[in-house]
Amino acid sequence: MGDPDLKVITDGLRTDAAMWDEQSSAMKAVHTAVEGTRMNHLQAGVFQLLVSAYGAVVDQVSERSAEGATQMSAVASALYKNAKAYDDHEVDTKKHVDHAY
């Protein structure tokens, strides 16, 4: 049987990874919502002069939220990989110790 402390560590890594995946999904939703706020000159009506500045803000928020979603997903992947590496190392170590005696 494996080390119970190691199981706590790997379970914690997987829990954190799931949280980062959830946050990535939330950032994707922000990106989608921001994209839905774009407007053209006709929609702007009397605020025609603000369309360019508004569009620039929407572009920045959209790009940053998409980037955030990607990076949060990368953090989750790294945590999952680390948990698997711990598990794999534990299995390898157990095999070596079992065959040592």
XYZ file of N, CA, C and O in Angstrom:
404
model
N 0.843 -1.186 0.000
C 0.000 0.000 0.000
C 0.878 1.235 0.000
O 1.936 1.268 0.600
N 0.419 2.278 -0.667
C 1.193 3.501 -0.795
C 1.204 4.324 0.480
O 0.486 4.059 1.440
N 2.042 5.311 0.465
C 2.189 6.233 1.590
C 0.938 7.106 1.704
O 0.574 7.804 0.752
N 0.264 7.090 2.858
C -0.958 7.903 3.011
C -0.676 9.408 2.913
O -1.512 10.170 2.439
N 0.532 9.818 3.332
C 0.883 11.243 3.208
C 0.982 11.648 1.740
O 0.586 12.743 1.359
N 1.527 10.736 0.934
C 1.640 11.014 -0.492
C 0.263 11.127 -1.131
O 0.033 11.982 -1.975
N -0.668 10.287 -0.694
C -2.035 10.358 -1.224
C -2.661 11.709 -0.899
O -3.333 12.307 -1.729
N -2.411 12.201 0.302
C -2.926 13.524 0.682
C -2.341 14.594 -0.237
O -3.049 15.487 -0.707
N -1.056 14.482 -0.515
C -0.394 15.463 -1.380
C -0.968 15.405 -2.796
O -1.322 16.432 -3.371
N -1.050 14.199 -3.352
C -1.540 14.086 -4.730
C -3.024 14.444 -4.833
O -3.440 15.047 -5.815
N -3.792 14.099 -3.817
C -5.205 14.511 -3.819
C -5.310 16.030 -3.768
O -6.156 16.625 -4.435
N -4.446 16.653 -2.984
C -4.430 18.115 -2.909
C -4.061 18.747 -4.236
O -4.665 19.745 -4.657
N -3.076 18.164 -4.913
C -2.691 18.666 -6.239
C -3.849 18.553 -7.225
O -4.126 19.479 -7.987
N -4.533 17.421 -7.176
C -5.664 17.222 -8.094
C -6.834 18.154 -7.751
O -7.505 18.665 -8.647
N -7.042 18.403 -6.472
C -8.098 19.342 -6.058
C -7.771 20.746 -6.555
O -8.641 21.444 -7.091
N -6.517 21.148 -6.378
C -6.099 22.468 -6.864
C -6.208 22.554 -8.386
O -6.627 23.576 -8.935
N -5.832 21.475 -9.063
C -5.921 21.457 -10.529
C -7.368 21.622 -10.983
O -7.649 22.364 -11.928
N -8.284 20.945 -10.300
C -9.705 21.075 -10.654
C -10.181 22.510 -10.445
O -10.949 23.047 -11.253
N -9.695 23.171 -9.389
C -10.059 24.566 -9.133
C -9.554 25.463 -10.264
O -10.271 26.323 -10.752
N -8.315 25.225 -10.719
C -7.775 26.019 -11.824
C -8.557 25.761 -13.109
O -8.777 26.684 -13.904
N -8.985 24.526 -13.329
C -9.831 24.233 -14.500
C -11.147 24.993 -14.424
O -11.623 25.539 -15.430
N -11.742 25.043 -13.231
C -12.993 25.790 -13.061
C -12.783 27.280 -13.336
O -13.615 27.926 -13.990
N -11.672 27.810 -12.846
C -11.390 29.227 -13.061
C -11.111 29.513 -14.536
O -11.476 30.570 -15.053
N -10.479 28.569 -15.206
C -10.251 28.718 -16.645
C -11.577 28.793 -17.387
O -11.761 29.626 -18.279
N -12.513 27.936 -16.996
C -13.845 27.963 -17.619
C -14.539 29.289 -17.343
O -15.204 29.847 -18.220
N -14.371 29.810 -16.130
C -14.969 31.104 -15.795
C -14.368 32.213 -16.651
O -15.087 33.107 -17.125
N -13.066 32.161 -16.881
C -12.418 33.182 -17.728
C -12.869 33.050 -19.181
O -13.014 34.058 -19.874
N -13.106 31.829 -19.636
C -13.642 31.641 -20.990
C -15.018 32.280 -21.096
O -15.364 32.889 -22.115
N -15.807 32.150 -20.042
C -17.142 32.767 -20.024
C -17.028 34.292 -20.047
O -17.820 34.973 -20.709
N -16.034 34.835 -19.339
C -15.800 36.288 -19.373
C -15.452 36.714 -20.795
O -15.992 37.696 -21.315
N -14.562 35.974 -21.413
C -14.154 36.281 -22.793
C -15.367 36.298 -23.725
O -15.547 37.222 -24.517
N -16.200 35.270 -23.614
C -17.400 35.183 -24.451
C -18.340 36.353 -24.181
O -18.876 36.963 -25.117
N -18.526 36.694 -22.909
C -19.409 37.806 -22.546
C -18.875 39.129 -23.080
O -19.633 39.954 -23.607
N -17.567 39.325 -22.972
C -16.956 40.570 -23.453
C -17.095 40.681 -24.961
O -17.390 41.757 -25.487
N -16.895 39.586 -25.651
C -17.044 39.609 -27.115
C -18.463 40.027 -27.515
O -18.669 40.646 -28.545
N -19.423 39.692 -26.668
C -20.811 40.057 -26.953
C -21.122 41.526 -26.731
O -22.218 41.983 -27.054
N -20.175 42.283 -26.185
C -20.422 43.712 -25.924
C -19.905 44.621 -27.032
O -20.006 45.836 -26.919
N -19.350 44.042 -28.059
C -18.848 44.875 -29.175
C -20.025 45.609 -29.825
O -21.137 45.100 -29.875
N -19.744 46.818 -30.313
C -20.781 47.557 -31.026
C -20.176 48.261 -32.234
O -18.986 48.554 -32.263
N -21.035 48.506 -33.207
C -20.591 49.230 -34.392
C -21.067 50.678 -34.297
O -21.733 51.074 -33.344
N -20.737 51.469 -35.307
C -21.094 52.892 -35.281
C -22.607 53.103 -35.273
O -23.105 54.025 -34.624
N -23.332 52.247 -35.939
C -24.789 52.377 -35.963
C -25.366 52.141 -34.565
O -26.234 52.887 -34.106
N -24.854 51.128 -33.894
C -25.323 50.830 -32.546
C -24.944 51.929 -31.557
O -25.635 52.155 -30.567
N -23.831 52.611 -31.804
C -23.361 53.642 -30.884
C -24.239 54.882 -30.903
O -24.275 55.631 -29.932
N -24.935 55.078 -31.996
C -25.829 56.244 -32.080
C -25.089 57.546 -31.872
O -24.114 57.836 -32.556
N -25.527 58.328 -30.913
C -24.941 59.653 -30.679
C -23.543 59.563 -30.041
O -22.858 60.572 -29.946
N -23.127 58.392 -29.640
C -21.813 58.227 -29.009
C -20.750 57.747 -30.004
O -19.815 57.046 -29.637
N -20.887 58.166 -31.259
C -19.985 57.735 -32.334
C -18.503 57.950 -31.987
O -17.668 57.127 -32.337
N -18.202 59.023 -31.325
C -16.804 59.346 -31.029
C -16.168 58.360 -30.042
O -14.952 58.224 -29.988
N -16.981 57.684 -29.294
C -16.460 56.763 -28.283
C -16.264 55.339 -28.785
O -15.675 54.507 -28.084
N -16.734 55.063 -29.997
C -16.692 53.683 -30.492
C -15.260 53.158 -30.570
O -14.991 52.027 -30.155
N -14.323 53.947 -31.038
C -12.935 53.479 -31.162
C -12.324 53.183 -29.794
O -11.685 52.146 -29.600
N -12.505 54.094 -28.836
C -11.958 53.886 -27.497
C -12.640 52.689 -26.831
O -11.981 51.856 -26.187
N -13.947 52.590 -26.994
C -14.700 51.470 -26.417
C -14.214 50.152 -27.023
O -13.994 49.168 -26.308
N -14.026 50.162 -28.337
C -13.535 48.956 -29.018
C -12.165 48.545 -28.527
O -11.885 47.352 -28.371
N -11.304 49.522 -28.246
C -9.960 49.224 -27.742
C -10.033 48.575 -26.356
O -9.280 47.640 -26.051
N -10.936 49.059 -25.527
C -11.104 48.473 -24.195
C -11.632 47.044 -24.316
O -11.135 46.126 -23.651
N -12.617 46.851 -25.175
C -13.172 45.508 -25.378
C -12.076 44.570 -25.889
O -11.966 43.428 -25.428
N -11.242 45.048 -26.821
C -10.140 44.228 -27.333
C -9.198 43.797 -26.218
O -8.826 42.623 -26.118
N -8.808 44.750 -25.361
C -7.880 44.446 -24.270
C -8.478 43.447 -23.276
O -7.825 42.478 -22.893
N -9.705 43.695 -22.857
C -10.341 42.803 -21.882
C -10.530 41.414 -22.496
O -10.300 40.391 -21.842
N -10.919 41.375 -23.749
C -11.110 40.104 -24.440
C -9.797 39.328 -24.536
O -9.744 38.130 -24.229
N -8.736 40.014 -24.941
C -7.434 39.355 -25.073
C -6.917 38.872 -23.720
O -6.397 37.761 -23.604
N -7.031 39.697 -22.701
C -6.531 39.308 -21.377
C -7.332 38.153 -20.789
O -6.783 37.257 -20.142
N -8.648 38.149 -20.998
C -9.453 37.049 -20.458
C -9.162 35.747 -21.200
O -9.100 34.676 -20.584
N -8.943 35.818 -22.506
C -8.577 34.619 -23.263
C -7.206 34.112 -22.821
O -7.003 32.903 -22.628
N -6.272 35.039 -22.632
C -4.937 34.672 -22.156
C -5.020 34.059 -20.752
O -4.360 33.061 -20.455
N -5.829 34.653 -19.901
C -5.998 34.125 -18.544
C -6.555 32.715 -18.554
O -6.096 31.852 -17.800
N -7.541 32.477 -19.405
C -8.131 31.131 -19.500
C -7.077 30.117 -19.933
O -6.986 29.016 -19.363
N -6.261 30.490 -20.904
C -5.218 29.594 -21.398
C -4.189 29.300 -20.310
O -3.799 28.143 -20.098
N -3.755 30.333 -19.605
C -2.740 30.154 -18.572
C -3.281 29.369 -17.370
O -2.564 28.560 -16.780
N -4.530 29.604 -17.013
C -5.128 28.857 -15.903
C -5.239 27.382 -16.255
O -4.999 26.512 -15.415
N -5.570 27.110 -17.490
C -5.633 25.726 -17.956
C -4.245 25.090 -17.915
O -4.090 23.915 -17.553
N -3.218 25.865 -18.252
C -1.841 25.364 -18.210
C -1.420 25.040 -16.775
O -0.733 24.036 -16.532
N -1.825 25.872 -15.814
C -1.529 25.603 -14.408
C -2.187 24.290 -13.983
O -1.564 23.445 -13.337
N -3.451 24.118 -14.367
C -4.164 22.881 -14.027
C -3.451 21.669 -14.612
O -3.248 20.661 -13.919
N -3.041 21.764 -15.864
C -2.336 20.644 -16.507
C -1.040 20.320 -15.779
O -0.709 19.141 -15.568
N -0.309 21.355 -15.387
C 0.946 21.136 -14.670
C 0.700 20.443 -13.330
O 1.457 19.544 -12.937
N -0.348 20.836 -12.635
C -0.659 20.204 -11.348
C -1.058 18.743 -11.529
O -0.637 17.870 -10.756
N -1.877 18.464 -12.555
C -2.246 17.072 -12.839
C -0.998 16.236 -13.167
O -0.852 15.100 -12.711
N -0.096 16.801 -13.973
C 1.133 16.081 -14.343
C 1.997 15.812 -13.122
O 2.593 14.734 -12.993
N 2.081 16.781 -12.223
C 2.873 16.578 -11.006
C 2.274 15.493 -10.126
O 3.004 14.668 -9.563
N 0.960 15.489 -9.988
C 0.304 14.450 -9.192
C 0.587 13.078 -9.794
O 0.899 12.120 -9.074
N 0.495 12.982 -11.120
C 0.773 11.708 -11.790
C 2.235 11.314 -11.605
O 2.542 10.136 -11.371
N 3.126 12.280 -11.671
C 4.550 11.985 -11.484
C 4.804 11.443 -10.076
O 5.577 10.486 -9.904
N 4.178 12.039 -9.068
C 4.308 11.528 -7.700
C 3.804 10.087 -7.622
O 4.452 9.219 -7.031
N 2.622 9.853 -8.215
C 2.053 8.504 -8.189
C 2.963 7.503 -8.899
O 3.209 6.401 -8.387
N 3.454 7.883 -10.078
C 4.327 6.991 -10.846
C 5.617 6.698 -10.080
O 6.092 5.559 -10.064
N 6.170 7.711 -9.460
C 7.406 7.525 -8.695
C 7.159 6.585 -7.508
O 7.993 5.729 -7.196
N 6.015 6.737 -6.872
C 5.665 5.865 -5.740
C 5.566 4.408 -6.204
O 6.069 3.505 -5.546
N 4.930 4.194 -7.349
C 4.792 2.829 -7.882
C 6.177 2.261 -8.215
O 6.483 1.112 -7.864
N 7.025 3.048 -8.875
C 8.376 2.585 -9.213
C 9.183 2.258 -7.964
O 9.874 1.236 -7.906
N 9.107 3.129 -6.976
C 9.857 2.912 -5.728
C 9.377 1.641 -5.043
O 10.179 0.842 -4.558
N 8.063 1.444 -5.006
C 7.494 0.245 -4.365
C 7.975 -1.017 -5.086
O 8.330 -1.993 -4.435
N 8.030 -0.975 -6.418
C 8.498 -2.148 -7.176
C 9.952 -2.472 -6.802
O 10.317 -3.622 -6.590
N 10.788 -1.451 -6.737
C 12.197 -1.673 -6.408
C 12.373 -2.202 -4.997
O 13.181 -3.099 -4.754
N 11.627 -1.660 -4.061
C 11.734 -2.095 -2.672
C 11.200 -3.512 -2.537
O 11.805 -4.348 -1.847
N 10.077 -3.812 -3.188
C 9.502 -5.160 -3.112
C 10.461 -6.204 -3.655
O 10.545 -7.324 -3.144
N 11.186 -5.864 -4.710
C 12.105 -6.835 -5.323
C 13.481 -6.828 -4.667
O 14.356 -7.604 -5.028
N 13.693 -5.955 -3.722
C 15.005 -5.873 -3.060
C 15.187 -6.963 -2.020
O 16.304 -7.304 -1.651
N 14.096 -7.527 -1.528
C 14.216 -8.515 -0.441
C 13.799 -9.890 -0.897
O 12.974 -10.179 -1.588
